[in-house]
CSV table of N, CA and C in Angstrom, one decimal:
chain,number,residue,atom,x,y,z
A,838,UNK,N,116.8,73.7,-44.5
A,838,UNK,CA,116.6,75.1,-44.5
A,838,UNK,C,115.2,75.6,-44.7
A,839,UNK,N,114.6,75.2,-45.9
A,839,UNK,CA,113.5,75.2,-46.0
A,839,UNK,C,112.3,74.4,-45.1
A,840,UNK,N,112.7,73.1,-44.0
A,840,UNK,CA,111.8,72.8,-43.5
A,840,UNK,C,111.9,72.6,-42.0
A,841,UNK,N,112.1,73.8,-42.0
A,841,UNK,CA,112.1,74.1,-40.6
A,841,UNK,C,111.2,74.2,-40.1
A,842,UNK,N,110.9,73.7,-38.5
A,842,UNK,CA,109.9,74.3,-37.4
A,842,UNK,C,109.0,75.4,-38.2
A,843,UNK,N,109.4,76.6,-38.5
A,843,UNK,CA,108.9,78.0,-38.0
A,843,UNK,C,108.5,77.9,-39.9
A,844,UNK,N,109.3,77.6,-40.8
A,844,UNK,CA,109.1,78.0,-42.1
A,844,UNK,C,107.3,77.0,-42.7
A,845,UNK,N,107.8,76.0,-42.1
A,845,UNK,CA,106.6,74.6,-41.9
A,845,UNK,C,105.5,75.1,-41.5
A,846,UNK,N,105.6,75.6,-40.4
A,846,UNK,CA,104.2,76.7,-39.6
A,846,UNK,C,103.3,77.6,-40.5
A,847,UNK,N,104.6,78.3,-41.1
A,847,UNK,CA,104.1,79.7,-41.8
A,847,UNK,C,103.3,78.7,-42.7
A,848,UNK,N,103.7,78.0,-44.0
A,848,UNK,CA,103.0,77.6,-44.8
A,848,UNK,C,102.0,77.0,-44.3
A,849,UNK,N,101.7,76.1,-43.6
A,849,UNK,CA,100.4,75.9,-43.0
A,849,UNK,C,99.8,77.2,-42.0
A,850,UNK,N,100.0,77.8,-42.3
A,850,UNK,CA,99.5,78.8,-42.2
A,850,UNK,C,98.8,79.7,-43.0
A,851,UNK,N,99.2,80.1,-44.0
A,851,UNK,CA,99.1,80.4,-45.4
A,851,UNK,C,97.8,79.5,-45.9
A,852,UNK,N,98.4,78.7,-45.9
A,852,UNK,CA,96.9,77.8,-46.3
A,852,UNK,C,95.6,77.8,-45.8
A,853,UNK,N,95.7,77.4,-44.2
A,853,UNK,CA,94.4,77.7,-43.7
A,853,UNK,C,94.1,78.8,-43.8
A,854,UNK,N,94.9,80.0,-43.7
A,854,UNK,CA,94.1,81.3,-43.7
A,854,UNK,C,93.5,81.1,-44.9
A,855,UNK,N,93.9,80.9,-46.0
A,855,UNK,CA,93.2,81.2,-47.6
A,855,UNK,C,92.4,80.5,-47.6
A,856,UNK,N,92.0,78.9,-46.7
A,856,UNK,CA,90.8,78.3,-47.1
A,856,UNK,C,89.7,78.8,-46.0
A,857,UNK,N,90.5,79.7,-45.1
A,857,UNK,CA,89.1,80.5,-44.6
A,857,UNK,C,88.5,81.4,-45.1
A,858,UNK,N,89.2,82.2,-46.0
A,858,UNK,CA,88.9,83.6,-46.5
A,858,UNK,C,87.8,82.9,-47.8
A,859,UNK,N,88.3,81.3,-48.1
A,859,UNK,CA,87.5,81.2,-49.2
A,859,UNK,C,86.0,81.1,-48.8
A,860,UNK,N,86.4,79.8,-47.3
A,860,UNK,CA,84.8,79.6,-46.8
A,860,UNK,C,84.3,81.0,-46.4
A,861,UNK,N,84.8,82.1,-46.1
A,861,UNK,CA,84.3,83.5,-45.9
A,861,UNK,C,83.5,83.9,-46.6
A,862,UNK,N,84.1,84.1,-48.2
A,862,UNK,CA,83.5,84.5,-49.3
A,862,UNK,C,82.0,83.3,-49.6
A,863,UNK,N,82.3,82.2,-49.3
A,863,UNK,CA,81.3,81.4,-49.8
A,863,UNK,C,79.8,81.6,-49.1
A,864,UNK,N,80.5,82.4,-47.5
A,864,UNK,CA,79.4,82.5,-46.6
A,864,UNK,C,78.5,83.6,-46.6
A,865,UNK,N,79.2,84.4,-47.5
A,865,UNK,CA,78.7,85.7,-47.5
A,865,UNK,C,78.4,85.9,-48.8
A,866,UNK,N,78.6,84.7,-49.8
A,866,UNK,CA,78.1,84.7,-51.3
A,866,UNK,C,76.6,84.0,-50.8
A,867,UNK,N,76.6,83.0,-50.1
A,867,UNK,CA,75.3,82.5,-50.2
A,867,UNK,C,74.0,82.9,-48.8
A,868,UNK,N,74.6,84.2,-48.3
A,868,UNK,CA,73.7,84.4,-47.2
A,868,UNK,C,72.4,84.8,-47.0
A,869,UNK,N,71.6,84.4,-48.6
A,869,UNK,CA,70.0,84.9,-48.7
A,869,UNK,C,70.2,83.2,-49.8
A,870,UNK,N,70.9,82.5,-49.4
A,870,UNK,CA,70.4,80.9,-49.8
A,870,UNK,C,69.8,80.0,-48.9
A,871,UNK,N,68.2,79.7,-49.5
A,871,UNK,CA,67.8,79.2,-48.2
A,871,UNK,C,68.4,77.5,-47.7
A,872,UNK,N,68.2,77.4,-46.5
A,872,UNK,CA,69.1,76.5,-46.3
A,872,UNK,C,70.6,76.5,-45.7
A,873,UNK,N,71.5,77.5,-46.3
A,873,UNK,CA,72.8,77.3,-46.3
A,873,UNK,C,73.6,77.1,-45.1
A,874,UNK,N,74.6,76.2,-45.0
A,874,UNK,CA,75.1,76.1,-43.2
A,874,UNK,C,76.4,77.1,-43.5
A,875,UNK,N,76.6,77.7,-43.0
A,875,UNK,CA,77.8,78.3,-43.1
A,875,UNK,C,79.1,77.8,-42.6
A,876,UNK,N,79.9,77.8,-43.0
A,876,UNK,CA,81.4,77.0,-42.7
A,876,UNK,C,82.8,77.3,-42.5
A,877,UNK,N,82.7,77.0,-41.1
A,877,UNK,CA,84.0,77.8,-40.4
A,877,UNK,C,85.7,76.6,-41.3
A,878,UNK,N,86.3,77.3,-40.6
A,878,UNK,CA,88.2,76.5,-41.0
A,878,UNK,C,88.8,76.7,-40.1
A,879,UNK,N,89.1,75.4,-39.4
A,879,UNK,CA,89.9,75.5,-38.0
A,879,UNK,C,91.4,75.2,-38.2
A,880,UNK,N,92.3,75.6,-37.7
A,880,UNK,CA,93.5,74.8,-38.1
A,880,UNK,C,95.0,75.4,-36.7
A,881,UNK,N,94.2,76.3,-36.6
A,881,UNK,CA,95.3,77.0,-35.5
A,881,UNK,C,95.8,75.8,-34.1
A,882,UNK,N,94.6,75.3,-33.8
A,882,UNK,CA,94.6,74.1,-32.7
A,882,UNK,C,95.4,73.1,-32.9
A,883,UNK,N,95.9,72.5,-33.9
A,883,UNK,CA,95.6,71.5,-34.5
A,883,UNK,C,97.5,71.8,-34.4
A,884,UNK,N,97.7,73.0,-35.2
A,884,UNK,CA,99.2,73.6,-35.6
A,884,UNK,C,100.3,73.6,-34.2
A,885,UNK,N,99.3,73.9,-33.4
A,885,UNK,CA,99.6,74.2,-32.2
A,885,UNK,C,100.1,73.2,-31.3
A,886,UNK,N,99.6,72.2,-31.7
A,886,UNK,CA,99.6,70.8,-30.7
A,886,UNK,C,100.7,70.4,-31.5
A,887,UNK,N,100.7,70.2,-32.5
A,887,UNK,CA,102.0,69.4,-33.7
A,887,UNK,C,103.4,70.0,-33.1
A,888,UNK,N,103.4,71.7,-33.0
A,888,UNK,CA,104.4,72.1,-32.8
A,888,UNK,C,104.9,71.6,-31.3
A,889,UNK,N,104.2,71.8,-30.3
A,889,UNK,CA,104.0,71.5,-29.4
A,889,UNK,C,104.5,70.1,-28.7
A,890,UNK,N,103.7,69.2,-29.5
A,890,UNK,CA,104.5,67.7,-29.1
A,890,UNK,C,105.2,67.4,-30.1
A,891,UNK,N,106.3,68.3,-30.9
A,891,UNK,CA,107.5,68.1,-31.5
A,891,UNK,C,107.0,67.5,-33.0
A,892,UNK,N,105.6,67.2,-33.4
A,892,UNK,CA,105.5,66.3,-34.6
A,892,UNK,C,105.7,67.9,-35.8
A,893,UNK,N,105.5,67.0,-37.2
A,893,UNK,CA,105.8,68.3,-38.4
A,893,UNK,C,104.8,68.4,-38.4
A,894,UNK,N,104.9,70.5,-38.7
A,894,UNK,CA,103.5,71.1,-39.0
A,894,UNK,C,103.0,70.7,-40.0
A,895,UNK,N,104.1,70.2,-41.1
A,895,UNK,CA,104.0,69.9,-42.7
A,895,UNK,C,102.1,68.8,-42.4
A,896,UNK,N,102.3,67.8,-41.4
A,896,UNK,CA,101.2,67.2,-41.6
A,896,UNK,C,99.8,67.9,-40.9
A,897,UNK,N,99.4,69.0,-40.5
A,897,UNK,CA,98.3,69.5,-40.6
A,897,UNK,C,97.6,70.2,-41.4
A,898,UNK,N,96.6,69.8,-41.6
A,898,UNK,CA,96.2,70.2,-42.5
A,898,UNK,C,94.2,70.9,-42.3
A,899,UNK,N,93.7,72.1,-42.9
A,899,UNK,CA,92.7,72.8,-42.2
A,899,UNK,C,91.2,71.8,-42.2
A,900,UNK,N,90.6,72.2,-41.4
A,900,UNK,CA,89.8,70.9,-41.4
A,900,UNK,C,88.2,72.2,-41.4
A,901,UNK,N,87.4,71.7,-42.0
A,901,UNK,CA,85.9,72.5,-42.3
A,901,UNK,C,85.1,72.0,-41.7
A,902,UNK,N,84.4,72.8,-40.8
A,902,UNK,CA,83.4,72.7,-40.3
A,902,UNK,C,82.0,73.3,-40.5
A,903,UNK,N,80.8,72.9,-40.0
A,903,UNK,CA,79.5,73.7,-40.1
A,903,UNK,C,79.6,74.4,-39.1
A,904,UNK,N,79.0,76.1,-39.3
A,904,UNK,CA,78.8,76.7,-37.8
A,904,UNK,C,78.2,76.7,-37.5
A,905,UNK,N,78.0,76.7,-36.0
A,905,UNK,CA,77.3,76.5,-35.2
A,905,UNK,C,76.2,77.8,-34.8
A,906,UNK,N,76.1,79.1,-35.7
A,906,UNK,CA,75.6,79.9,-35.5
A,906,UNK,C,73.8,79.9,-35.3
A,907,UNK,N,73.1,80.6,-34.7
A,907,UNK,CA,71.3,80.2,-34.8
A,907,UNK,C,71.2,80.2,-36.7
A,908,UNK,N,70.2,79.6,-37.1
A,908,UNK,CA,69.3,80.0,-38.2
A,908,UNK,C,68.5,80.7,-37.9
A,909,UNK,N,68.9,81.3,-39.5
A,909,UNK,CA,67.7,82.5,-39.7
A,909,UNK,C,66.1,81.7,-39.9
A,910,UNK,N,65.0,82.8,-40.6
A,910,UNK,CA,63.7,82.1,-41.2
A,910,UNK,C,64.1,81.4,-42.1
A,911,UNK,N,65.2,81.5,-43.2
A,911,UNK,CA,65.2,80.9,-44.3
A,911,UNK,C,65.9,79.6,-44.6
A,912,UNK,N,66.6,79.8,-43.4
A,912,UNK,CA,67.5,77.7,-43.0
A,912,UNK,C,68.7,78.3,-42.8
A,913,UNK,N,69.3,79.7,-42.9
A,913,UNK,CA,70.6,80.0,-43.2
A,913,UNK,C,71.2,80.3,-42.3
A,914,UNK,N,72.6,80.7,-41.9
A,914,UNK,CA,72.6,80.6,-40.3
A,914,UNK,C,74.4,81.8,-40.7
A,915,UNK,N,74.3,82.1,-41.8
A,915,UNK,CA,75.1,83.0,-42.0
A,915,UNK,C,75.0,84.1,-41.4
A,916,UNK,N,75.9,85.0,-40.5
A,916,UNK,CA,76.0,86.1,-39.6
A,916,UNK,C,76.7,87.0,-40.4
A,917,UNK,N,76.3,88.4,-41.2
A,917,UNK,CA,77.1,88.8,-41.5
A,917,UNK,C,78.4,89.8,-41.1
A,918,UNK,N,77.8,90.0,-39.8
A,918,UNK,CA,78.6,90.6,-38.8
A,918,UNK,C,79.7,90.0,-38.6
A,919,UNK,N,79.6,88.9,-37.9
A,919,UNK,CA,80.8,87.8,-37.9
A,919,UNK,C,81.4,87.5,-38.7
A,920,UNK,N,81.2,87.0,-40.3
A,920,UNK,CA,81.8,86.9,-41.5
A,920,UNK,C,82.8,88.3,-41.7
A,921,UNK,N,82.4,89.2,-41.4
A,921,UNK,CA,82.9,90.3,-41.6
A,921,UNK,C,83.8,90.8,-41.2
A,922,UNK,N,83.7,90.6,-39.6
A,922,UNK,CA,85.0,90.7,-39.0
A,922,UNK,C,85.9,89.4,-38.6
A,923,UNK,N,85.7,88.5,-39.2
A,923,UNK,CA,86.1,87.0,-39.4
A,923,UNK,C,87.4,87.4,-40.7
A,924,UNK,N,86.4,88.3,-42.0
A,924,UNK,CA,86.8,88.5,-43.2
A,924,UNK,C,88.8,89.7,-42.6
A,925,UNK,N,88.2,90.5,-41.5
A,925,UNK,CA,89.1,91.7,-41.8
A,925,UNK,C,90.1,90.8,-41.1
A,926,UNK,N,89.9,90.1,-39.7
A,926,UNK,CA,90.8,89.2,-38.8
A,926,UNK,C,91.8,88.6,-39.3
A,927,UNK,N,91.2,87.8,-40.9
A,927,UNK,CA,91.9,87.0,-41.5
A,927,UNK,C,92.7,87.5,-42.3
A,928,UNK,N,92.4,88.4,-42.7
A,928,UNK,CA,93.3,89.7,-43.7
A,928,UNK,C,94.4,89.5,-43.3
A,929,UNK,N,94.0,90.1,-41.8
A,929,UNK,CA,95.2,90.5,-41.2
A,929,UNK,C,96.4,89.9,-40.4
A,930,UNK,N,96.1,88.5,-40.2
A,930,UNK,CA,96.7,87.4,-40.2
A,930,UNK,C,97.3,87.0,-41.3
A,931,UNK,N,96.7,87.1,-42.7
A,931,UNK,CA,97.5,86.7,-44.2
A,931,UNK,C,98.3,87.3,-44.0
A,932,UNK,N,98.1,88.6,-44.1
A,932,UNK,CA,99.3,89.7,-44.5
A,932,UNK,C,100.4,89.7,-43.6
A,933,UNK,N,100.0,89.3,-42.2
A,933,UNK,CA,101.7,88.7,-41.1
A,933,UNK,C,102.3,87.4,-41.4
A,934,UNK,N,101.6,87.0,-41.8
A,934,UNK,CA,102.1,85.5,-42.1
A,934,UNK,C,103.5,85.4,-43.6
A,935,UNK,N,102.5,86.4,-44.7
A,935,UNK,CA,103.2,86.5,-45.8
A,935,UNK,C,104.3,87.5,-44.9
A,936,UNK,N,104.3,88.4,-44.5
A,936,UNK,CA,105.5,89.4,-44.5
A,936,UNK,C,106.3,88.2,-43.0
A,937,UNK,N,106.0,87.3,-42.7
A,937,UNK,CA,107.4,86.7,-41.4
A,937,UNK,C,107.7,85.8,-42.5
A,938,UNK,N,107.0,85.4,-43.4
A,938,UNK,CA,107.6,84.0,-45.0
A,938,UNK,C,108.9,85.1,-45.9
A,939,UNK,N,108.1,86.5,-46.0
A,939,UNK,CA,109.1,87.1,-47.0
A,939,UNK,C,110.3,87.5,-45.7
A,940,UNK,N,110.5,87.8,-44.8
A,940,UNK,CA,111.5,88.1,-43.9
A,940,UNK,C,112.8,87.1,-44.0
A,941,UNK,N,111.4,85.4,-43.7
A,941,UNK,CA,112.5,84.4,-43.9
A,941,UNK,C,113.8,84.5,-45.1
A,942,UNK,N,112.8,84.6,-46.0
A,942,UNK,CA,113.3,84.5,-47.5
A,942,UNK,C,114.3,85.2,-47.8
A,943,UNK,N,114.0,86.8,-47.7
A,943,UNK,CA,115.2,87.6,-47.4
A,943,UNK,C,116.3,87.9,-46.8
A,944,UNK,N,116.4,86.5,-45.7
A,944,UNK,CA,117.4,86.4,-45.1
A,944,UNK,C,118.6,85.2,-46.1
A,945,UNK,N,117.6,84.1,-46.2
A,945,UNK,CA,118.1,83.6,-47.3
A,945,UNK,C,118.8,84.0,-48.3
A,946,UNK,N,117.9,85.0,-48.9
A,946,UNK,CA,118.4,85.6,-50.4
A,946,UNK,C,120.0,86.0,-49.6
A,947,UNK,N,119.3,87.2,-49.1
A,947,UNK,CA,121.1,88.1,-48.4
A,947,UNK,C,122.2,87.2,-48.2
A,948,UNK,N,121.8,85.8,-47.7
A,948,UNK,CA,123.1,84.8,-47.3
A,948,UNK,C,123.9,84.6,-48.6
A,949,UNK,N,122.8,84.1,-49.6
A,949,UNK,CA,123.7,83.6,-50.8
A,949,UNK,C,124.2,84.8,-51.6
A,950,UNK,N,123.6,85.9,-51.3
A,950,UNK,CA,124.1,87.2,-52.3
A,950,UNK,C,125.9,87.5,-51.4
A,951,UNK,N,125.8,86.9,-50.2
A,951,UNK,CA,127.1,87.6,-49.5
A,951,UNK,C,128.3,86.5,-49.8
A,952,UNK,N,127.9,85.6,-50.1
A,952,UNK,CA,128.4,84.2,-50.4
A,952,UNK,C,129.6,84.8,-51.5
């Protein structure tokens, strides 16, 4: 019940979003550090193929990259533009993800309350 296709997804889901929102904040904590590479979180591709060729989402897991963005003068290649609307995108992806997990749940809950 709990590891289903779709419930499997959500939680890897959940996850990558949160370890992007973290690399988000990291990128936009350190964007006047000279040097800094900035660091994307891929995971949607990855979710997608699992489901796809029938394997469990349970085993993907988000994978970190450097971006590929230009450098600035100072080595840093953080875009705050992009982080930014990287930052709202992912919001907004959290907050669907959490409300199709709480949907699940509450179907759940209602089964055993009718029981």
């Amino acid at each position: 019940m709990f590891n289903d296709v779709s419930t499997a997804s959500l939680k890897v889901s959940v996850a990558g979003l949160s370890a992007r929102q973290t690399a988000i904040a990291d990128n936009i904590a350190n964007i006047e550090t000279p040097g800094y590479q900035a660091r994307k979180v891929k995971f949607e591709e990855a979710l997608s193929s699992a489901v796809a060729h029938g394997d469990s989402p349970a085993s993907v897991t988000p994978s970190v990259q450097n971006s590929l963005e230009p450098t600035r003068l100072n080595g840093s290649n953080v875009n705050l533009d992009e982080e930014t609307l990287s930052h709202i995108d992912t919001t907004m992806r959290y907050q669907l993800t959490l409300r199709a997990l709480d949907g699940k749940y509450s179907l759940i809950r209602d089964a055993i309350k009718g029981a």
